[in-house]
Amino acid sequence: MNRVLLATATFLALAAAHGCVGTPGRRIVANLEVGMLDLASATRTGWEVDVTQAALLVSAVRTRDVNRPPAVAFMQALVLAPHAFAHGGHGESDTTVLASWVGSEVLVLGEGPSSMVLEGRAGTTDRGALVLGGVVGAGDERAAALHGLPLWVEGTATQGEMVVRFAGGIPLPEAETERLVEGIEMAGDIDDGVTLHLDIDLGVAFDAVHFERLVAGDDGVAPITEGTQAALALRIGLGDLSAYVATVTAAPQPAP
Amino acid sequence: MTLLSSARAQEEEVRPEAEAEAEPEAEPEAEHRHDEALEEHFDEDEAFEDDFELTVEGVADATIPDIAPSSASELSIDPGLLRAVPRTSAEQLLTLVPSVFLVNHSGSYHASSVYLRGFDAGEGQDLEVLVDGVPMNEPSNAHGHGYADTHFVMPEVVRRVRATPGPFSPEQSDFAVAGTVEHELGVVDRGVRIGISAGSFDSQRLFAVIAPHHMGEGTFLAVDLRRSAGFGTHRASLSAGAMGRLELELSRDLTLHVLAAGHFAEFSSAGVVSARDVAAGNYGCGPSLDEQRFCTPDPNQGGASARGLVSTGLTLNAPGSELSVVVFGGYRSLRIRENFTGFLVDPLGDGLDEQYQVGMLGVRGRYRSSFTVFHRAQVMDLGIIVQRHDGDSRMLRLRRTDGAPHSAVFDDGIHLTHIGAHVGLDLSFIDELDARIALRADAFALSATERALSDLDRMGERLPEFSTDAFGIALQPRGTIRAHLWREGVAPDDGDPNTRDVPARQLSWTTSFGLGTRSSDAIALSAGERAPFAEVVASETGFTLDVLEGDLDLDARVAAFHTYVGRDLQFSPTQGRNVFIGSSSRIGAQAYLRVKHQQWLDVSASFAWNEAFILAEGASDWVDFVSDVRLPYVPRWVGRLDAAVSHPVEILGQGFQLGAAIGVGWLGERPLPLGGVSESVVLADASANLGWSIFQLGVNITNLFDARWASSVFDYQARWDTDLPASGLADNHYSMGAPFSIMVQLAVAFDETDPFGENVEPEPEPDHLHVHAHPHLHRHVHDGSDEAGEPEMAPELAPHVHGGEASHSYAPLDHGPDAAPAPPGDVLAPDTSAPEALPSDLPALPSHDDPALDVLEDGPAFPSESPPASPEVLP
């Protein structure tokens, strides 16, 4: 009987020692600041660009877990894992996402960064993604700056003696995958209270625009509309990863 | 047990062992059985020595021992008085099993998910479910592999719930990962019972159970019609079912039963709601928190099910052996529409239409034979199961706007064959120890033809289908060793001839070990793949205490267990399928207590502690008990208390039967991903019943304190707002549990042969005559694992055993503290089960002036087919 009691006590002690163990991971709430800059002024097409007004609609920011499985392993898991097709409910989410913000935010040049809440789990990130466009939130007064499009820009492009005043915007595809800017460098530890700063340098987006191809209107302003080279170049330019600069700032230490 | 069985039981028990051994095959004349019983009794009484001649015959010792329990936590539960605790379906009777808690994420007739011993066993994925010996798990069901639905079974026709945790018993087959549960069918309270109930949420039920008095408990007809608007939004339901079972003793040793059942149901489902959307008030059902929680994100959810089931079985009891064969077949149709993820997978909508139309045919057989080694009886145990499933299983994706299918996830024809067999030995060489060793083998041939492929691939045009076949065999050794630490006294007889003597008080220590398996989902397999089983290694040790003392019947047990599962699966909504999570481990302990006092008090309490872990990557050894990673969704604590009282009272000269019952379930915190936990839940149900004459009035209340609770809880990624991108993060989702509800039930219950109690005839009922000459009385051999479902003698009337000798007293066999009691309000007619009713059955002690003896001397018929005494006809 003593052996029974000893075995029972061992069993209970072993189990009790692990009683406080939880599921892996920890939820966090962090800060997200997204702003718009106009840092780059010279394009590869030889133009000096001065953006005077700009507005951009964004709808999601995601940070990726540095420990995400390699793409090959991930695809192997997809292919080799059995298709049991049990009903939904259990299971993890997309394990590559560390933290994210989802919503609708109109960024306006010159108004400073917008502040949002980043939710997810604690971990280290090395890169992330931004979803452009989306649906403007109801009652958002800044929506007027978009002129009904997800991106609106106004400014002046100069090349020697040639000066082009431009204004216009571009539509974005409906499919989220075609509005996704994936692979933005975001190095840092994501935890409660940290702040992720993401700056978008619109000047980079003009890098391939041939302003000389724009045709000025009666008011002397060349409209950027869908179908123009400028619109296409802008759309491509928005996917240029060098237009996005992200930093992670640690949470402020509480006062002693 | 049928009447014939009862009669034979008496006959066998009055026979001295010596003579039985000398003439094991003697067949006593039925007409003389009653006389023989009395003669033997009087033979021990010198006062009557000259009046009777003792002639005793029978085959008592030719029977083989009952099947011993495979583990300390194995239970065969007679709901008894606890039937009065509100339970709307047969599956809810499972809450009488320790560590079981039921949750449901879909509609009224969607099978509940079962939490059991550290498993979230789903709707059958990790739990083998049987009804009357027929396997209910549906392999490769589009809704979930192993889905097991028992809604076609009315709770009133469940005679007993048998729970066999772990893969310890050699009979446990596919899906017995956490264990096996079986609903044994029968109606204890004979007669006709017709009832109607109505209550909250515009719910109505009409039911009838016809259980002829002159036939055994295994014979009945039942019909059940229900409809309800359901609580909250989009939860209406409708169902109709009928079931008939006939049990016949074709001869003394051969019993036949036939079961036929049909059922259909249609139900709407609210599905799950997002905690984030509830908090934000995003649902369109109203601004209040309750309106949000009971709303639905997709009204195109629900289901429909239909079932036809037939089974027939033969049991042959030959001297020293027993053979039972059950043949079953049926057709099953199930359609469930659900949407867990909104628009995450497809912008048109992620709704799923899961369809399963499959015919099933199978046979189960078991042969047990006793043999002698070292002058002690040993038992050889052989069994087989063969099942075949043929049909279609498919999953379509639905357009959110109108519910139309817009694509096929899969569309498979499935052809599944399962052959299983076991061989075992029940060994006992000393009184204090017995053991079982067994080897089980399960073989699966899985074939699926996918018909929803593209008709064009890189090589060119092709037919849009592809067939796969996979095979596999799993060998599973199992064993149990049991030490009897303390045994004292002899329990009264249960009337079953196939049982041995059981001590009235005993303490046993049982240790079990076994390997089990779960077949693979045929739809998941690749061509030519060796079917990858989920490997299960389980062990358990525990103590059982069984005491039958006077009016008190106590069953207590405590056990600790460990279960290792290799290649465990967990569902990933984003990948649309189960994915391997590696190996997992469960450890825990549970305690159970059942106390019954006479026939008016019945209390059952259980408490279970479970810890479930995902083992570290690379860990594949079953001795890795714990890890630093907890398995989500599995509750750490589960508790349950059921209590019922029922007592006759007299008011204004009228006899009434009053009853009350309460059931309290506690579901502890469930771990969620990312270190979260769900709130613990305490739910209380209560009922009150009043019976008068043939009328019964009852009030059933569920969720007495109107607790708001999350039934199923999930944490996964979804996208409910098409205007926003997916977050990529898991959000908490849950399905709301039912709120407070009240149902009022009015029923009439009567003896169909004498509805108004007018045919009172002072006819002696030999079936109630029990004369104990043998000091060894009988009870189920399950060492207390058997709750008293079979009629037993009232303990105060049982023979007083002193030094192995029985004193001279009579006892009614059919009623006692262990006997399945009548439901509250059912004792409108005289209750012969009560001790005071006994003199109407037989005199306490015989005498020469005893009129009962006159009747006997006149040679009353004692045919084995004699019906048991109905309470109404007793003087």
JSON list of C-alpha atoms in Angstrom, two decimals, chain A residues 1 4 11-12 14-16 18-27 59-60 62 74 77-79 81-94 97-100 102-104 119-121 131 134-135 176, chain B residues 105 120 123 142-143 276 338 340 395 409-410 509 521 523-524 543 560-561 571-573 575-578 580 587-588 609 613 626-630 636 672-675 714-717 723-730:
[
{"chain": "A", "resi": 1, "resn": "MET", "atom": "CA", "xyz": [0.00, 0.00, 0.00]},
{"chain": "A", "resi": 4, "resn": "VAL", "atom": "CA", "xyz": [0.63, 2.81, -4.06]},
{"chain": "A", "resi": 11, "resn": "PHE", "atom": "CA", "xyz": [1.76, 11.34, -9.99]},
{"chain": "A", "resi": 12, "resn": "LEU", "atom": "CA", "xyz": [-0.03, 14.18, -8.27]},
{"chain": "A", "resi": 14, "resn": "LEU", "atom": "CA", "xyz": [4.17, 15.72, -11.32]},
{"chain": "A", "resi": 15, "resn": "ALA", "atom": "CA", "xyz": [0.80, 16.92, -12.49]},
{"chain": "A", "resi": 16, "resn": "ALA", "atom": "CA", "xyz": [0.59, 19.75, -10.01]},
{"chain": "A", "resi": 18, "resn": "HIS", "atom": "CA", "xyz": [2.57, 21.45, -14.56]},
{"chain": "A", "resi": 19, "resn": "GLY", "atom": "CA", "xyz": [-0.76, 22.77, -13.41]},
{"chain": "A", "resi": 20, "resn": "CYS", "atom": "CA", "xyz": [0.19, 26.35, -14.13]},
{"chain": "A", "resi": 21, "resn": "VAL", "atom": "CA", "xyz": [1.37, 25.59, -17.63]},
{"chain": "A", "resi": 22, "resn": "GLY", "atom": "CA", "xyz": [-0.66, 27.36, -20.27]},
{"chain": "A", "resi": 23, "resn": "THR", "atom": "CA", "xyz": [-1.05, 27.25, -23.97]},
{"chain": "A", "resi": 24, "resn": "PRO", "atom": "CA", "xyz": [1.91, 28.68, -25.87]},
{"chain": "A", "resi": 25, "resn": "GLY", "atom": "CA", "xyz": [2.10, 32.36, -26.65]},
{"chain": "A", "resi": 26, "resn": "ARG", "atom": "CA", "xyz": [0.78, 35.50, -25.03]},
{"chain": "A", "resi": 27, "resn": "ARG", "atom": "CA", "xyz": [-1.63, 38.12, -26.26]},
{"chain": "A", "resi": 59, "resn": "SER", "atom": "CA", "xyz": [-6.76, 49.08, -44.16]},
{"chain": "A", "resi": 60, "resn": "ALA", "atom": "CA", "xyz": [-4.34, 46.68, -42.51]},
{"chain": "A", "resi": 62, "resn": "ARG", "atom": "CA", "xyz": [0.62, 43.02, -40.23]},
{"chain": "A", "resi": 74, "resn": "PHE", "atom": "CA", "xyz": [4.85, 25.49, -45.20]},
{"chain": "A", "resi": 77, "resn": "ALA", "atom": "CA", "xyz": [2.62, 20.92, -44.73]},
{"chain": "A", "resi": 78, "resn": "LEU", "atom": "CA", "xyz": [-0.13, 22.07, -47.01]},
{"chain": "A", "resi": 79, "resn": "VAL", "atom": "CA", "xyz": [0.44, 19.24, -49.41]},
{"chain": "A", "resi": 81, "resn": "ALA", "atom": "CA", "xyz": [-1.13, 17.11, -44.17]},
{"chain": "A", "resi": 82, "resn": "PRO", "atom": "CA", "xyz": [-4.20, 14.92, -44.39]},
{"chain": "A", "resi": 83, "resn": "HIS", "atom": "CA", "xyz": [-7.41, 16.52, -45.48]},
{"chain": "A", "resi": 84, "resn": "ALA", "atom": "CA", "xyz": [-9.61, 15.47, -42.61]},
{"chain": "A", "resi": 85, "resn": "PHE", "atom": "CA", "xyz": [-12.09, 18.24, -43.21]},
{"chain": "A", "resi": 86, "resn": "ALA", "atom": "CA", "xyz": [-13.49, 18.15, -39.76]},
{"chain": "A", "resi": 87, "resn": "HIS", "atom": "CA", "xyz": [-15.82, 20.98, -39.02]},
{"chain": "A", "resi": 88, "resn": "GLY", "atom": "CA", "xyz": [-14.42, 24.34, -38.16]},
{"chain": "A", "resi": 89, "resn": "GLY", "atom": "CA", "xyz": [-13.54, 25.80, -34.87]},
{"chain": "A", "resi": 90, "resn": "HIS", "atom": "CA", "xyz": [-10.42, 24.40, -33.40]},
{"chain": "A", "resi": 91, "resn": "GLY", "atom": "CA", "xyz": [-6.98, 25.43, -34.37]},
{"chain": "A", "resi": 92, "resn": "GLU", "atom": "CA", "xyz": [-4.65, 28.29, -34.72]},
{"chain": "A", "resi": 93, "resn": "SER", "atom": "CA", "xyz": [-4.80, 31.14, -37.10]},
{"chain": "A", "resi": 94, "resn": "ASP", "atom": "CA", "xyz": [-2.28, 32.05, -39.73]},
{"chain": "A", "resi": 97, "resn": "VAL", "atom": "CA", "xyz": [1.12, 36.75, -38.36]},
{"chain": "A", "resi": 98, "resn": "LEU", "atom": "CA", "xyz": [2.50, 38.08, -35.12]},
{"chain": "A", "resi": 99, "resn": "ALA", "atom": "CA", "xyz": [0.35, 41.16, -34.70]},
{"chain": "A", "resi": 100, "resn": "SER", "atom": "CA", "xyz": [-1.94, 43.19, -36.86]},
{"chain": "A", "resi": 102, "resn": "VAL", "atom": "CA", "xyz": [-7.30, 46.01, -39.33]},
{"chain": "A", "resi": 103, "resn": "GLY", "atom": "CA", "xyz": [-9.53, 48.96, -40.00]},
{"chain": "A", "resi": 104, "resn": "SER", "atom": "CA", "xyz": [-9.81, 51.97, -42.24]},
{"chain": "A", "resi": 119, "resn": "GLU", "atom": "CA", "xyz": [-3.04, 43.42, -31.43]},
{"chain": "A", "resi": 120, "resn": "GLY", "atom": "CA", "xyz": [-1.49, 40.02, -31.56]},
{"chain": "A", "resi": 121, "resn": "ARG", "atom": "CA", "xyz": [0.96, 37.91, -29.64]},
{"chain": "A", "resi": 131, "resn": "VAL", "atom": "CA", "xyz": [-2.84, 46.55, -47.20]},
{"chain": "A", "resi": 134, "resn": "GLY", "atom": "CA", "xyz": [-10.21, 49.34, -48.75]},
{"chain": "A", "resi": 135, "resn": "VAL", "atom": "CA", "xyz": [-13.44, 50.93, -47.72]},
{"chain": "A", "resi": 176, "resn": "GLU", "atom": "CA", "xyz": [-6.77, 42.18, -51.34]},
{"chain": "B", "resi": 105, "resn": "HIS", "atom": "CA", "xyz": [-21.96, 24.57, -31.45]},
{"chain": "B", "resi": 120, "resn": "ASP", "atom": "CA", "xyz": [-12.28, 17.21, -26.51]},
{"chain": "B", "resi": 123, "resn": "GLU", "atom": "CA", "xyz": [-18.90, 14.52, -31.82]},
{"chain": "B", "resi": 142, "resn": "ALA", "atom": "CA", "xyz": [-18.15, 15.29, -44.00]},
{"chain": "B", "resi": 143, "resn": "HIS", "atom": "CA", "xyz": [-18.97, 17.10, -40.79]},
{"chain": "B", "resi": 276, "resn": "ARG", "atom": "CA", "xyz": [-15.21, 41.00, -30.91]},
{"chain": "B", "resi": 338, "resn": "GLU", "atom": "CA", "xyz": [-22.34, 25.99, -41.11]},
{"chain": "B", "resi": 340, "resn": "PHE", "atom": "CA", "xyz": [-17.24, 29.39, -39.07]},
{"chain": "B", "resi": 395, "resn": "MET", "atom": "CA", "xyz": [-18.64, 19.32, -48.77]},
{"chain": "B", "resi": 409, "resn": "VAL", "atom": "CA", "xyz": [-14.44, 21.40, -51.38]},
{"chain": "B", "resi": 410, "resn": "PHE", "atom": "CA", "xyz": [-14.69, 17.68, -51.97]},
{"chain": "B", "resi": 509, "resn": "TRP", "atom": "CA", "xyz": [-7.61, -2.08, -6.84]},
{"chain": "B", "resi": 521, "resn": "ASP", "atom": "CA", "xyz": [-10.45, 9.72, -42.57]},
{"chain": "B", "resi": 523, "resn": "ILE", "atom": "CA", "xyz": [-10.95, 11.47, -47.63]},
{"chain": "B", "resi": 524, "resn": "ALA", "atom": "CA", "xyz": [-7.62, 12.49, -46.14]},
{"chain": "B", "resi": 543, "resn": "PHE", "atom": "CA", "xyz": [-9.82, 1.80, -6.37]},
{"chain": "B", "resi": 560, "resn": "ALA", "atom": "CA", "xyz": [-5.84, 8.18, -12.06]},
{"chain": "B", "resi": 561, "resn": "PHE", "atom": "CA", "xyz": [-5.16, 7.86, -15.74]},
{"chain": "B", "resi": 571, "resn": "PHE", "atom": "CA", "xyz": [-8.58, 21.35, -36.82]},
{"chain": "B", "resi": 572, "resn": "SER", "atom": "CA", "xyz": [-7.23, 24.40, -38.61]},
{"chain": "B", "resi": 573, "resn": "PRO", "atom": "CA", "xyz": [-9.97, 26.59, -40.07]},
{"chain": "B", "resi": 575, "resn": "GLN", "atom": "CA", "xyz": [-6.21, 25.36, -43.81]},
{"chain": "B", "resi": 576, "resn": "GLY", "atom": "CA", "xyz": [-9.64, 23.79, -43.90]},
{"chain": "B", "resi": 577, "resn": "ARG", "atom": "CA", "xyz": [-8.64, 20.49, -42.40]},
{"chain": "B", "resi": 578, "resn": "ASN", "atom": "CA", "xyz": [-7.16, 18.71, -39.45]},
{"chain": "B", "resi": 580, "resn": "PHE", "atom": "CA", "xyz": [-1.00, 17.17, -37.14]},
{"chain": "B", "resi": 587, "resn": "ILE", "atom": "CA", "xyz": [-3.15, 12.84, -17.31]},
{"chain": "B", "resi": 588, "resn": "GLY", "atom": "CA", "xyz": [-5.80, 13.21, -14.69]},
{"chain": "B", "resi": 609, "resn": "TRP", "atom": "CA", "xyz": [-9.29, 16.71, -13.06]},
{"chain": "B", "resi": 613, "resn": "PHE", "atom": "CA", "xyz": [-0.44, 18.61, -23.15]},
{"chain": "B", "resi": 626, "resn": "VAL", "atom": "CA", "xyz": [3.76, 16.26, -19.46]},
{"chain": "B", "resi": 627, "resn": "SER", "atom": "CA", "xyz": [5.21, 19.19, -21.34]},
{"chain": "B", "resi": 628, "resn": "ASP", "atom": "CA", "xyz": [5.25, 22.95, -21.11]},
{"chain": "B", "resi": 629, "resn": "VAL", "atom": "CA", "xyz": [2.56, 23.35, -23.73]},
{"chain": "B", "resi": 630, "resn": "ARG", "atom": "CA", "xyz": [-1.05, 22.84, -22.78]},
{"chain": "B", "resi": 636, "resn": "ARG", "atom": "CA", "xyz": [-9.13, 21.08, -16.51]},
{"chain": "B", "resi": 672, "resn": "LEU", "atom": "CA", "xyz": [-7.51, 28.87, -25.14]},
{"chain": "B", "resi": 673, "resn": "PRO", "atom": "CA", "xyz": [-4.64, 29.61, -27.48]},
{"chain": "B", "resi": 674, "resn": "LEU", "atom": "CA", "xyz": [-2.18, 32.34, -26.47]},
{"chain": "B", "resi": 675, "resn": "GLY", "atom": "CA", "xyz": [-2.54, 31.69, -22.77]},
{"chain": "B", "resi": 714, "resn": "PHE", "atom": "CA", "xyz": [-13.11, 28.44, -30.25]},
{"chain": "B", "resi": 715, "resn": "ASP", "atom": "CA", "xyz": [-10.22, 30.67, -31.06]},
{"chain": "B", "resi": 716, "resn": "TYR", "atom": "CA", "xyz": [-9.48, 31.00, -34.73]},
{"chain": "B", "resi": 717, "resn": "GLN", "atom": "CA", "xyz": [-9.13, 33.42, -37.59]},
{"chain": "B", "resi": 723, "resn": "ASP", "atom": "CA", "xyz": [-15.05, 45.67, -46.05]},
{"chain": "B", "resi": 724, "resn": "LEU", "atom": "CA", "xyz": [-11.99, 44.81, -44.01]},
{"chain": "B", "resi": 725, "resn": "PRO", "atom": "CA", "xyz": [-9.03, 42.60, -44.72]},
{"chain": "B", "resi": 726, "resn": "ALA", "atom": "CA", "xyz": [-8.42, 39.53, -42.63]},
{"chain": "B", "resi": 727, "resn": "SER", "atom": "CA", "xyz": [-6.41, 40.24, -39.55]},
{"chain": "B", "resi": 728, "resn": "GLY", "atom": "CA", "xyz": [-4.49, 37.01, -39.67]},
{"chain": "B", "resi": 729, "resn": "LEU", "atom": "CA", "xyz": [-5.12, 36.65, -35.96]},
{"chain": "B", "resi": 730, "resn": "ALA", "atom": "CA", "xyz": [-7.31, 34.30, -34.02]}
]
